[in-house]
Each structure stands twice: as C-alpha cells, then as structure tokens.
Amino acid sequence: MTSLRTILGIMYAETLQLLRNRTQAVIFLLIPFLIFLIIAGVYWDQIILRIPTVILDQNHSSLSRDMVEAIQANENLEIRCYAENYEQVNQLLKAEEARVAVIIPEDFDRAMSRGEPTRILTIIDGSNMIFCNVATGAMGEVVTDLSVMLRANLLLSHGLLTDQVKKVLQGVQFAFSSRYNPTFNYAYFLVLGLGLYILQQTYLLGMVTAISREREQKTWQQFQFLPAARWQIYVGKLLPYLIIGTLQAALICILGARAFGMPLHGQLWLVLVSTVVFLIAVSGFGMLVSAIFSRVNSIRLAMVMAMPSFILSGFTWPLQAMHPIGRVIGECLPLTWYLQAFQSITMKGAGWDVISSYIIILLLMAVICFSLSLVFVDKRQRPNSVYYRLYALFHPY
Amino acid sequence: MQRLKNIACIAYLEWLSINRDKFLSAVVFLAVFLYLGLFGFVYCSGLLLDIPVAVVDQDHTPTSRDVIQKIAANDRLDIICYPQTTREIDQLLQANQVRAGIAIPENFEKDIQSGQPVRVSTVADGSNLIYTYNLRKAVIDINRSLGAEIMARTLVGTGMEPTRVENLLRSVEFVSESRYNPTFNYCYFLYLMLVVIAVQQTCLLGEGLTLAREKELNTWVQFALSPMSNAEIFLGKVLPYYLILLANAGLVLTGAYLFLRLPMHGSIFLLWLVFAVFALAIVSLGYWISSYCNDVTQATMIICLFNVPMVLCSGFTWPTASMAPILKYLGYLFPATWLMHAARAITMKAGGWDIVGCDILILSIMALFFVSGAIFSTRRLRRKVSPGNKNVPTSSPGPGSTAGTVT
C-alpha cells in the first residue's frame, strides 16, 4: 500500500514537472497530433487518379481513336495533351508535364489489317515510383483489354470462326487481387504507421529528459533520501509518460479511423497491449540515454537515433530486401516489431497466436534497456558493482 | 579588407565552438555519413526480389507443374511452400509468412485442353504496397508469357501453320518502358530524398543552435556590443556551417554515385549550383530560427520534429496534386522541395537550365529572403542589449569581460 502511495507521489511530481515547462508540454502533448494531421493531409486523396498522360497518335485512324478512348476511360489516367512528334513527348516527360506517354505508330491500322507486326510503346516516368507503380497498373489494364479486342479482330479477319476465337483468347487468366487493401490505398498503407512513428519521437523526447533533467537541476539527490526503492522511482517516473503516450496512440488511431477512414480491424485490446509494451521498450531506451548523457545531448542523440528508425523498420521497404547489416539493425529496433504487430492486427485482423511473438520480442527489448539504464543511472554516486545495483534496485537508498 | 577579417574571426570562433562540443561535432561531421550508410544498407539492392509466395496446386498435372515452374523461374517470386488448401494461404498471409498465394484450380489441364476459360487466382498481401506492386508486376509477366504460349498452342490446334501463328501473336505488341529508371529501382527513387533530409537535418541541428547557445551561455552580448555590422556577424556565424554542408553533400553524393550506382546524367556544375543556393537558404533559415529560440533544447526539438512532415509535403514521393487543398501549397514554402525537384531532374533526367532554372530562381529568392530575415533578426537581438535599452546588464561587458557577468 505504501509502495503504491510512493509511486503515486513520484508520478504526481513528474506530471507537474512535465507540465511546468510549457514548450516541452506542447511538444509532448500536441505536436504528435499536429504532425499526424499534416501526414493525413498529405495522403488526402489516398489513391492517385488522373495521372497526366500524353498521346502521340501518328496514325489518326478509327482504330487508334478507339485506343485513345480506352485510355481516357481509365480513371487513373488523364490525357492532358496530344504531342506532334517524339521530341515533344520527351520534352513533356522531362518537364514532368506528363508522366505517361503512349505512342501509336504511323502504320498501326494498316499493319493490323495485314497481320504484320506492330508495336505500341508506352513510356512511364520511372523517377517517381509511386507514379510508376500506379501508371504501370493502369496501362496494364488498358493494354490487356485492348489486346484482346485487337487480337479478336485480327483472328476473325484471318478466317477463324467466332467460337474458335473465343477459345483462343480465353486461355488462362491470372486474376490478381490485393487482400486487406483492394484499392491499393496508399493512406491505409502509410498514414497510421507514420503517425505512430512521430509519436515515438515525441514520446522519446519527453522520456529522455526524465532523469537528465533531475540531474541537471540537482534534484536527483532528493530521490536518494526518499524512502522508496529504486524500481518505485522508475515506475513512478515512467507511468505518467506511459499513460499519456498510450492515450495519444489511441487518439491517433481513433482519429485516423473516424476522420480519415483508416482500417482498424482486429482485436483492439491486442493493439493496446502491443502499444503499451512498445512504449515501455522505448522508455527503456530513453531512460538509458537519459542516464548516460546530459539533457541537451540526450535529446540530440535520441533524435539522431530515432530519425532513421522508420526507414529501417521494414514498414515500407521490406527487411528481406535490405543488406544484412541494415536488416540486423532494423531488427534491433522496437519500432520494427511494433509496426509489424500493429499492421498485422489492424489490417489483417491477426490474433494473439501471430502477435504474441512480436510482443515477447518487445518485452525482451524493454527488459534489456531497463536493466542497462539501471546499471548506468547513478554511476557516479554508487559503487561500481553490478550486484550492488541489483540489490539496490529493491531497497531504499 | 577589415570586414573580411571580421567575418573570418567570427567563423573561426564558431568553428572552435563546434569542435569543442564533442556531440555537436559528431552530429555535424559524422551523422550525415551514419544516416546515409544506414539508408544505403536499407536500399542498396533497390529491387525487391524473392518475395515469399505459397502455391496451391489442386490439379497435379504436367500443365500445372509447368505453371509452377514458370512461377519459380520469375526472379521476383520465391515459392516457399505448397499448402494443400487455399485456407492455409489465408493463415500464412495473416502470419506474414508469405506475401502472396497462388491457387491453380482443379481440372486446370482439362479445361485448357477443352478451351474452357481458366482462372488462376493470385491473392497478394495489400498491407505493404511495395510488395503488392512488385507482385502484380511479376504476375503480369507470367500471365503474358503463359498466355502467349497457350494461345499459340490453341491456334496450332485449329490447324494454322506455326510460322503464321507466331506472326499473328507478334502482330500487336505493347511495349512498356520505364523511362529514367528502367529497372524500377527504389534506391534511385528515394535515396536523393534521404540525402536531402540528412544533410538538412544535421545542418539545422548545428546551425539552429548557434545563437541559442550564445544566448544560453550569455556570450551573445559580446557580439551584440562589438563594432561589427549585423551582416558580418551573420556571415561569420553561418560560414562554417555553409562550408560543412556543401562538403557533406558533395561527399555523400559522390559516395552514392560510387557505391550505390546512383544515376548522374546531368551537369555536375548545375547540381553543385543548386546545392550551393539551397545551403545558403538553409543556413540562414537555421540562424533565423535560432534567433527566436531561447534555449538549445527547444531549438533541437522543433527542428527535428518537423523534418519528416516537411519532406512529405514536398511532393517528392506523394504527388502534390493528390494532397489536401490546404497542404498543396505548403510544400512550396520549403527550400527542400525545390532542391529535391531540381536534383532529381538533373541526376535522373539530365535536365538542363530550361528545367531547373525555375527551381534555382525560387531557391535564390528564398535564400535572399532568409538572409535578410537573419540579418534583421541580428539587429533585433542586438537592440535588446544595446546601451540605450534598459534591460542591459549592469556591468558593461567590454572585450575582456567574462560571460558570467551578464544575467
């Protein structure tokens, strides 16, 4: 009972400290939401429609016009202009006024009617992979439909019967469907993950100052005279951040789901559990940094370390395609496992059987970081023995 | 001449204080390389190959095995298991063990031979779109080659001569070309953006602290009361960072060119020019920000947190036209937007003056604006401690006074 009261007391003191510095309170409490709104605003359309397309129609026949109409009918593509020559197409692509170019050769209809080989060239701007992916897919659809139509005409003109033509063209079809995200929605893919990554940053910023602040303001010694065990001090210092952080994560998820229509399937208690464990692991890292460095340096270090974590987490570019060194570093980050778990729960509706391994890894990371920070936390005041520190953990100073 | 000497003096002082703060010098000199090394390890392959897939073969005939061989031969795909039912595919997908399941239906061979329509269904994991798009490309390739093969076989079956069949099939050919990035390499696409984030972040982390540090240590007053002009103080303070930024950017881009084989099609001079103008804009911006921050902690936090959304707003990955109306023009306000646009146009598209001239012009205007803002803020800060102001510290700090006397 007393131990609970001690923890509550330390919690209260820490909350006051957190709120007293107004800039830091704003950064800790509000900035994650602000940045989340910006991110959601960036991916506002969620799907890329109307990619600017240029057509170079050197044929001007009814056949080529059919083709242009088929392109126009595709919602991902929008014909912006008709080029006069190949030079102009290149110029438009270079100046990014068009991202896709379709070139219909001069002898298109003649070659078709004679059954001679002819090729239709599609050029897609590969410098931005997002355009490139969407446009490749859209052009793929257009081309598949068109080639069936053109081939049917061709075969019929070669004297095949309608039934035969049907047989030939039906063949095998690879139907492709995208599970969990049927419309290839980029916002579903990225927004919540990025939002939680930003939350990690602000959370870490709050956390790294927890001990270094006390040390800098020379108030750390006061804790030594408290009739509290070391673990109580840590728990008391950690809890306010943990509670606020969990609430923020919940708010970000709710905001994402309600205001921006992000998918939030699966069991929500699993999301909650993994969020709490993740935040504990991050706090462990924060406390470790905070125990070793001064306040400014620990903030800098936390930021420098946390910035690349999103890219290393495998959330976008998969871990399997990284260099082994990158993969190992990525696997050592709590964010990697948390985002993996989060995505599996919210998008795939995965249950405890899948998530448990991620949670166990996160717990292990938390334990390792906390034990390390205990070893480092008051190096100067205490004898250097690890046994002593372990003993001191459960006893008052 | 005297002016130059003044600037050099301040620059030297700043250089010393960078070197004195071990952490700062690590950030300014090493962090860029650390970042880009890390990012290099992430994106070095640039291509996503060997995506784990599961194949359910419900037919077990030579034809279905032929299809499986085709799938296995595709270098984007790697068949890691052969479950018995499609239900198992669902479980594997959910557990992130495979990224796609391909199901060959029963009576596959029989239906093909009798000319019935056959569907091979592929279910891809849509939760990570990078996987999804690569899988779709692979499936389209397989579909195309297999479709042509089967079509040829059926046509020959109708009694057509093989050469004529070949001609017929070749008659309509749709060729798709990915200009500027023929192999769909993600590294080419993203690395430039990461270079800009890293260079900008580390520069701002250093530069954004310069005035905040002086204010915190109370040494600002020595600058404020010196006879040097505002422009001299500003130039001296940003010069080291400017040079460091340019050196970092140069080294990093050379490294990327040598080790990651990043394309460099355009003029190096033009690229250098863009970076030089950008660097001026960003160091003056950092100086300006730091004139408003009261302490180092605050400056660091603000700079770090807004780096990522700033780059997302730039339209380098997600296109500006698809953003929320309010944010569409936000990206235009950041120098990084124009730098990334110009750098991509130069390196990947061999863009010349006609393409990047506009970017350089806008960057120059921004640089001019930030420089004048920075100089004015120097004046504002100096006025605060000028002798006419009542807030002046009591002891007049001359050249020999210590920092501690100012409260």
PDB file of N, CA and C in Angstrom, chain B residues 380 382-393:
ATOM      1  N   ARG B 380      17.639  42.941 -34.403  1.00  0.00           N
ATOM      2  CA  ARG B 380      16.653  42.923 -33.309  1.00  0.00           C
ATOM      3  C   ARG B 380      17.295  42.443 -32.008  1.00  0.00           C
ATOM      4  N   ARG B 382      20.410  42.537 -31.235  1.00  0.00           N
ATOM      5  CA  ARG B 382      21.435  43.467 -30.724  1.00  0.00           C
ATOM      6  C   ARG B 382      20.787  44.630 -30.023  1.00  0.00           C
ATOM      7  N   ARG B 383      19.629  45.042 -30.563  1.00  0.00           N
ATOM      8  CA  ARG B 383      18.945  46.174 -29.918  1.00  0.00           C
ATOM      9  C   ARG B 383      18.575  45.852 -28.488  1.00  0.00           C
ATOM     10  N   LYS B 384      18.219  44.579 -28.265  1.00  0.00           N
ATOM     11  CA  LYS B 384      17.809  44.159 -26.928  1.00  0.00           C
ATOM     12  C   LYS B 384      18.905  44.432 -25.908  1.00  0.00           C
ATOM     13  N   VAL B 385      20.155  44.322 -26.340  1.00  0.00           N
ATOM     14  CA  VAL B 385      21.242  44.505 -25.375  1.00  0.00           C
ATOM     15  C   VAL B 385      22.034  45.783 -25.636  1.00  0.00           C
ATOM     16  N   SER B 386      21.466  46.681 -26.473  1.00  0.00           N
ATOM     17  CA  SER B 386      22.222  47.903 -26.770  1.00  0.00           C
ATOM     18  C   SER B 386      22.195  48.834 -25.553  1.00  0.00           C
ATOM     19  N   PRO B 387      23.163  49.758 -25.433  1.00  0.00           N
ATOM     20  CA  PRO B 387      23.274  50.605 -24.236  1.00  0.00           C
ATOM     21  C   PRO B 387      22.006  51.416 -23.966  1.00  0.00           C
ATOM     22  N   GLY B 388      21.245  51.759 -24.983  1.00  0.00           N
ATOM     23  CA  GLY B 388      20.039  52.557 -24.759  1.00  0.00           C
ATOM     24  C   GLY B 388      18.933  51.765 -24.093  1.00  0.00           C
ATOM     25  N   ASN B 389      19.027  50.451 -24.176  1.00  0.00           N
ATOM     26  CA  ASN B 389      17.952  49.612 -23.661  1.00  0.00           C
ATOM     27  C   ASN B 389      18.084  49.436 -22.156  1.00  0.00           C
ATOM     28  N   LYS B 390      16.924  49.452 -21.476  1.00  0.00           N
ATOM     29  CA  LYS B 390      17.002  49.373 -20.013  1.00  0.00           C
ATOM     30  C   LYS B 390      17.294  47.967 -19.510  1.00  0.00           C
ATOM     31  N   ASN B 391      17.097  46.989 -20.368  1.00  0.00           N
ATOM     32  CA  ASN B 391      17.328  45.617 -19.928  1.00  0.00           C
ATOM     33  C   ASN B 391      18.808  45.241 -19.951  1.00  0.00           C
ATOM     34  N   VAL B 392      19.632  46.202 -20.225  1.00  0.00           N
ATOM     35  CA  VAL B 392      21.055  45.894 -20.365  1.00  0.00           C
ATOM     36  C   VAL B 392      21.612  45.438 -19.028  1.00  0.00           C
ATOM     37  N   PRO B 393      22.468  44.490 -19.058  1.00  0.00           N
ATOM     38  CA  PRO B 393      23.149  44.086 -17.825  1.00  0.00           C
ATOM     39  C   PRO B 393      23.932  45.261 -17.247  1.00  0.00           C
TER      40      PRO B 393
END
